[in-house]
XYZ file of N, CA and C in Angstrom:
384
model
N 18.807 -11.982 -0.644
C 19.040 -10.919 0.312
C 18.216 -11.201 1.568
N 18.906 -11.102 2.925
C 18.141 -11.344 3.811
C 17.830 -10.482 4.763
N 17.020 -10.031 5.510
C 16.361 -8.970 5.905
C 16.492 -9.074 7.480
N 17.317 -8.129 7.838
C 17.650 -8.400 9.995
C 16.813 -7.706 9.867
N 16.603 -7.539 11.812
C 16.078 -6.501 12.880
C 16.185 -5.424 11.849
N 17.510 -4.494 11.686
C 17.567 -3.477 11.600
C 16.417 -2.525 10.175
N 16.351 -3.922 9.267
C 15.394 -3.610 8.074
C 13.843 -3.916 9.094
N 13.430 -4.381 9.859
C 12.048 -4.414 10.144
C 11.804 -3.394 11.113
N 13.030 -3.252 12.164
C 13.032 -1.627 12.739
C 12.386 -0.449 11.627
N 13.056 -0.585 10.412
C 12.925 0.627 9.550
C 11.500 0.516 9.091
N 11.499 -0.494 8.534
C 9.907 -0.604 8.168
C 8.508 -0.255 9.070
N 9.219 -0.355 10.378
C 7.860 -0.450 10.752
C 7.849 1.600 11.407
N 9.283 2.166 11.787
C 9.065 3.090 12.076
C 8.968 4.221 10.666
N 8.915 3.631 9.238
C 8.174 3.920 8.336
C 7.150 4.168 7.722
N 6.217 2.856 8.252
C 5.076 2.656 8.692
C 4.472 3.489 9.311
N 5.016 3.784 10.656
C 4.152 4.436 11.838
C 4.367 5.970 11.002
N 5.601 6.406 10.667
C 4.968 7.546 10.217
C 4.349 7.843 9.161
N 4.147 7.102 8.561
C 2.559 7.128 7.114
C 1.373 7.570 7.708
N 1.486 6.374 8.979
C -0.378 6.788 9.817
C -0.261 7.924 10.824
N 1.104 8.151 10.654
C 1.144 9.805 11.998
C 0.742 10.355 10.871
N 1.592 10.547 9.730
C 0.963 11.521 8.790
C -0.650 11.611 8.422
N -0.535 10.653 8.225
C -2.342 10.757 7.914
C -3.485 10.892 8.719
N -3.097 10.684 10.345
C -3.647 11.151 11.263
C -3.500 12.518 11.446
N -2.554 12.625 11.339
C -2.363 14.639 11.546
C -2.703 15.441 10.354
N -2.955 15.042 9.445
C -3.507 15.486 8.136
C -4.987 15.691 8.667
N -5.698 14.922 9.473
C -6.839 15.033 9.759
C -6.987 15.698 11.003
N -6.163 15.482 12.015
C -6.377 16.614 13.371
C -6.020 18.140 13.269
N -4.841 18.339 12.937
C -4.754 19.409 12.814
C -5.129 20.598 11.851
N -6.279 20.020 10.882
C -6.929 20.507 10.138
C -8.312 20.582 10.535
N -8.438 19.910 11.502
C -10.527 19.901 12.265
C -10.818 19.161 10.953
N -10.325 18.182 9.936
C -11.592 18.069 8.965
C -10.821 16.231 8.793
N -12.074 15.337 8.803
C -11.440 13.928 9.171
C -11.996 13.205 8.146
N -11.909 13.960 6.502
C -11.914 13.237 5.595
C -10.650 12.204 4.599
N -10.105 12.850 5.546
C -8.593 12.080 4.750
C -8.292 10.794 5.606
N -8.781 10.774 6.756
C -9.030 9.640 7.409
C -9.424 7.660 6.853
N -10.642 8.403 5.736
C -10.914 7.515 4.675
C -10.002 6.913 3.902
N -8.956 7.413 3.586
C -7.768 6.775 3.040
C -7.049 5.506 3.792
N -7.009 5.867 4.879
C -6.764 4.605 5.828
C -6.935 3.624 5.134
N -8.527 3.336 5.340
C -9.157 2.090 5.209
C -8.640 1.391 3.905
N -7.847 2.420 2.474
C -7.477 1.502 1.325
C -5.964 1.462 1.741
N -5.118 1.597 2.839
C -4.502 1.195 3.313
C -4.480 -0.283 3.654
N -5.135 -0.624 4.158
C -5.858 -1.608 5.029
C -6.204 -2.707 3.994
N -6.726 -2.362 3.071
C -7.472 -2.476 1.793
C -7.106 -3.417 0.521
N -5.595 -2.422 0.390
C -5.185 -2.753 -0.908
C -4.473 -3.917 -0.886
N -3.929 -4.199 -0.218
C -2.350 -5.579 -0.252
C -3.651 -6.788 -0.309
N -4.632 -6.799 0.361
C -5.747 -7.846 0.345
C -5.877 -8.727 -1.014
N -6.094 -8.017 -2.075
C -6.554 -8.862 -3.423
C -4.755 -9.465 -4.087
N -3.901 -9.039 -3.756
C -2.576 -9.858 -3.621
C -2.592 -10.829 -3.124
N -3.121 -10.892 -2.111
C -2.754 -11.973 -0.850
C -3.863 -12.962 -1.481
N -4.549 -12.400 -2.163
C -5.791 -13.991 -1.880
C -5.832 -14.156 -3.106
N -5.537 -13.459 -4.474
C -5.533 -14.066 -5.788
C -3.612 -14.412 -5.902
N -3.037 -13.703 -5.288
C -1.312 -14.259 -5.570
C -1.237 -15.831 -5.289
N -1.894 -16.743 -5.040
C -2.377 -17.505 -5.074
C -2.135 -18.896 -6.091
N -2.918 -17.878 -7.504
C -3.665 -18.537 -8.362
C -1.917 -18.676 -9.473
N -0.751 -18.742 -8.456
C 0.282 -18.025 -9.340
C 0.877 -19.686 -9.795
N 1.475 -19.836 -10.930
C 2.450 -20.864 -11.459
C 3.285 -21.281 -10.453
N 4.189 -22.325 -9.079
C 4.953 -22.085 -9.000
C 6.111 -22.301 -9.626
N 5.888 -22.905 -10.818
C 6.715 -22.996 -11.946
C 7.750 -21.986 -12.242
N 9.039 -21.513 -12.186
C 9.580 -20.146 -12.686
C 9.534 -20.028 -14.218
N 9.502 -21.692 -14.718
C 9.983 -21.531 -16.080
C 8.615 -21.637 -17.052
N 7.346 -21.692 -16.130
C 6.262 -21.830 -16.860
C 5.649 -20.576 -17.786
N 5.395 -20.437 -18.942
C 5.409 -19.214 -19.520
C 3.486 -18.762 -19.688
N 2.938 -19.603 -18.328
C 1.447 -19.454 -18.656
C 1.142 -18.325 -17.246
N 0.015 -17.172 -17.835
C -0.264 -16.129 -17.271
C -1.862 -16.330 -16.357
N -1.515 -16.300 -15.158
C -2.832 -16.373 -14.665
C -4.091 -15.436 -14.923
N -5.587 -15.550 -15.042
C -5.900 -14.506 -15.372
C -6.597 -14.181 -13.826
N -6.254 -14.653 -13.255
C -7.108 -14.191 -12.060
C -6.061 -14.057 -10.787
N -4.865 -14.198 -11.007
C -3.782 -13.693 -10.200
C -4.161 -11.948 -11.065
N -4.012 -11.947 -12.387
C -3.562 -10.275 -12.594
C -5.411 -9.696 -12.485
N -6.126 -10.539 -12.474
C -7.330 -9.628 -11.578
C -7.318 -9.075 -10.556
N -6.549 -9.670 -9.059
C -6.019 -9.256 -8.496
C -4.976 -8.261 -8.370
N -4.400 -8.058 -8.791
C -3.236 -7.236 -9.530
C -3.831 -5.887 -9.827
N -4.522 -6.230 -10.462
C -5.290 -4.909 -10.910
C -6.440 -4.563 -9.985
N -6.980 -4.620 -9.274
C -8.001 -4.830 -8.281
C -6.735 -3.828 -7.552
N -5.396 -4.286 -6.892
C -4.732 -3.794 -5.710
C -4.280 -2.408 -6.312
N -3.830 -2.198 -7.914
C -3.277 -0.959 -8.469
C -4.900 0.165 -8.448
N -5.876 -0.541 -7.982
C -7.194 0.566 -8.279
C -7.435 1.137 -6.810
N -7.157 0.522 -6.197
C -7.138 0.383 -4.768
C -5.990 1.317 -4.255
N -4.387 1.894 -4.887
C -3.730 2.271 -4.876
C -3.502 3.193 -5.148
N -4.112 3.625 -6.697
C -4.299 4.618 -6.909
C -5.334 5.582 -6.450
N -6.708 5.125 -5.916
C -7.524 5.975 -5.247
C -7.054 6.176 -3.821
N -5.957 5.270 -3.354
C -5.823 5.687 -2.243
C -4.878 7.204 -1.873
N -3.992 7.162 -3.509
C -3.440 8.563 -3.313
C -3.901 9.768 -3.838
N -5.166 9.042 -4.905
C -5.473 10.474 -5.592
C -6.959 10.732 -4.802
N -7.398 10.494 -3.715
C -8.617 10.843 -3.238
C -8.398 12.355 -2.446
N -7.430 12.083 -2.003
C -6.704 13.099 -1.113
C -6.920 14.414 -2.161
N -6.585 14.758 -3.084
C -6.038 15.314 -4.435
C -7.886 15.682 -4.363
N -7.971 14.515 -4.876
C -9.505 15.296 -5.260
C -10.933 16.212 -4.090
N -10.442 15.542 -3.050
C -10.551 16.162 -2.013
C -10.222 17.756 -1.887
N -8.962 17.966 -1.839
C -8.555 19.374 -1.926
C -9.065 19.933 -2.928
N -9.457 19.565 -4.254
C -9.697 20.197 -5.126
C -10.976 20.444 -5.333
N -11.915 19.775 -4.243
C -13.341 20.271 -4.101
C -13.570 21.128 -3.241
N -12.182 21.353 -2.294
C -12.046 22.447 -1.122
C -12.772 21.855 -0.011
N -12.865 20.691 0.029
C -13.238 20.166 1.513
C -12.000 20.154 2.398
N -10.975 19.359 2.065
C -10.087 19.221 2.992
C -8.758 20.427 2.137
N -8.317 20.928 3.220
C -7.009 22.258 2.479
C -5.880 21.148 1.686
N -5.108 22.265 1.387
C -4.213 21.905 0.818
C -3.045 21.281 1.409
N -2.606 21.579 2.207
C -1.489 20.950 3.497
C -2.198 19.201 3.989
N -3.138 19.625 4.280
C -3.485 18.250 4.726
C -3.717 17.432 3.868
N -3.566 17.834 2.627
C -4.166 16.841 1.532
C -2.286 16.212 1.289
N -1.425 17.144 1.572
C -0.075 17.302 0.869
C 0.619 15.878 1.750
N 0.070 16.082 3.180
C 0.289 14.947 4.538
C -0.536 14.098 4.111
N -1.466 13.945 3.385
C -2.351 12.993 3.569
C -1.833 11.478 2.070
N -1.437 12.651 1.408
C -0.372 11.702 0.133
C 1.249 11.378 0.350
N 1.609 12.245 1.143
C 2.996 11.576 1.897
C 2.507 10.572 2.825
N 2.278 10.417 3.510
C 1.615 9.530 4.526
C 1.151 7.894 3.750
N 0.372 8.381 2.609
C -0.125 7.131 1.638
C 1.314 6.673 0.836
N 2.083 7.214 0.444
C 3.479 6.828 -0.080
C 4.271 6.127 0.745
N 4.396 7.155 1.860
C 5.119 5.910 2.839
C 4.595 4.429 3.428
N 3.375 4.223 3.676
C 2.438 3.632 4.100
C 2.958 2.134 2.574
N 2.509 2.894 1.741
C 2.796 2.286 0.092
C 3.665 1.534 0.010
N 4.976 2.315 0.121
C 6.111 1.839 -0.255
C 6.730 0.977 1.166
N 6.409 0.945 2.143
C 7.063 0.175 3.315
C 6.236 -1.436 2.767
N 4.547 -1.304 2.755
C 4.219 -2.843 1.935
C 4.949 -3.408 0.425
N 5.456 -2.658 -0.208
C 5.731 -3.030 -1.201
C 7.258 -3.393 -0.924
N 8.258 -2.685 -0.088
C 9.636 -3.038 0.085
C 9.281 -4.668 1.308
N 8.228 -4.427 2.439
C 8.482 -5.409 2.788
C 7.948 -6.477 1.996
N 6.966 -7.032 1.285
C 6.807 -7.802 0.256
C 8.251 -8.370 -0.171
N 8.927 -7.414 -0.946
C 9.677 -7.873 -1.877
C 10.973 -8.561 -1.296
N 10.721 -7.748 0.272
C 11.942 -8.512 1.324
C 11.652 -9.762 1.270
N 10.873 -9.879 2.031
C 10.227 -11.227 2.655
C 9.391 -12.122 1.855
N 10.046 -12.534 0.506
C 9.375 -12.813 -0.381
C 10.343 -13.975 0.168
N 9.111 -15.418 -0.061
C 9.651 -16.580 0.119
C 10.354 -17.143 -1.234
N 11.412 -17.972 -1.784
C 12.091 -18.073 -2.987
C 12.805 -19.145 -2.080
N 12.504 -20.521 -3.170
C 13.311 -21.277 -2.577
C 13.928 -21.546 -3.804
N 15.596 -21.897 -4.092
C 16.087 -22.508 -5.444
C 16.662 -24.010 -4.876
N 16.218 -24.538 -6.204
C 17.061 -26.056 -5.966
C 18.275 -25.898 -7.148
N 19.238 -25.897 -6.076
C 20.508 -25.936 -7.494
C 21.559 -26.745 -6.994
């Protein structure tokens, strides 16, 4: 599957609204703790990129890296605090409830635009 303009148009004005959301989660609430989420934005795709690496390029090789899925798991910890901080946040009553609500839509979209473009733009070459 190959990926035009019109899929990187989407992605990126996908993108932008993750960080509108999560910026306005923090302005229009006066309180700029959800802000912090950003940064595992920023954050998480990192331990992919530098242990995805350590990967077979073998397709048919049936051996498991252990330090590709260190990585792996490193990016799902990174992922998950990036949506449940928000959560726990509200639930200590620092940041309200609305902004916490923008502040996990915002991390989903943000989420899911790296993970669809990944899977776009995944290099795959076949010899057949």
């Amino acid at each position: 599957m190959t990926a035009g303009v019109k899929t990187i148009v989407a992605l990126s004005v996908c993108l932008a609204a993750g960080f509108l959301l999560s910026i306005l989660s923090c302005a229009l609430y006066g309180n700029w703790w959800p802000l912090v989420v950003v940064f595992t934005y920023a954050v998480a795709p990192l331990p992919n990129a530098v242990f995805g690496r350590f990967v077979s390029s073998d397709p048919l090789a049936d051996v498991s890296s252990s330090v590709a899925d260190f990585g792996r798991f490193v990016t799902s910890i990174l992922v998950v605090s990036g949506l449940g901080l928000p959560v726990v946040l509200a639930h200590a009553g620092i940041i309200t409830n609305p902004a916490m609500t923008m502040s996990v839509l915002g991390g989903v979209l943000v989420y899911g635009t790296i993970i669809v473009y990944s899977s776009l733009f995944r290099s795959q070459t076949h010899d057949f």
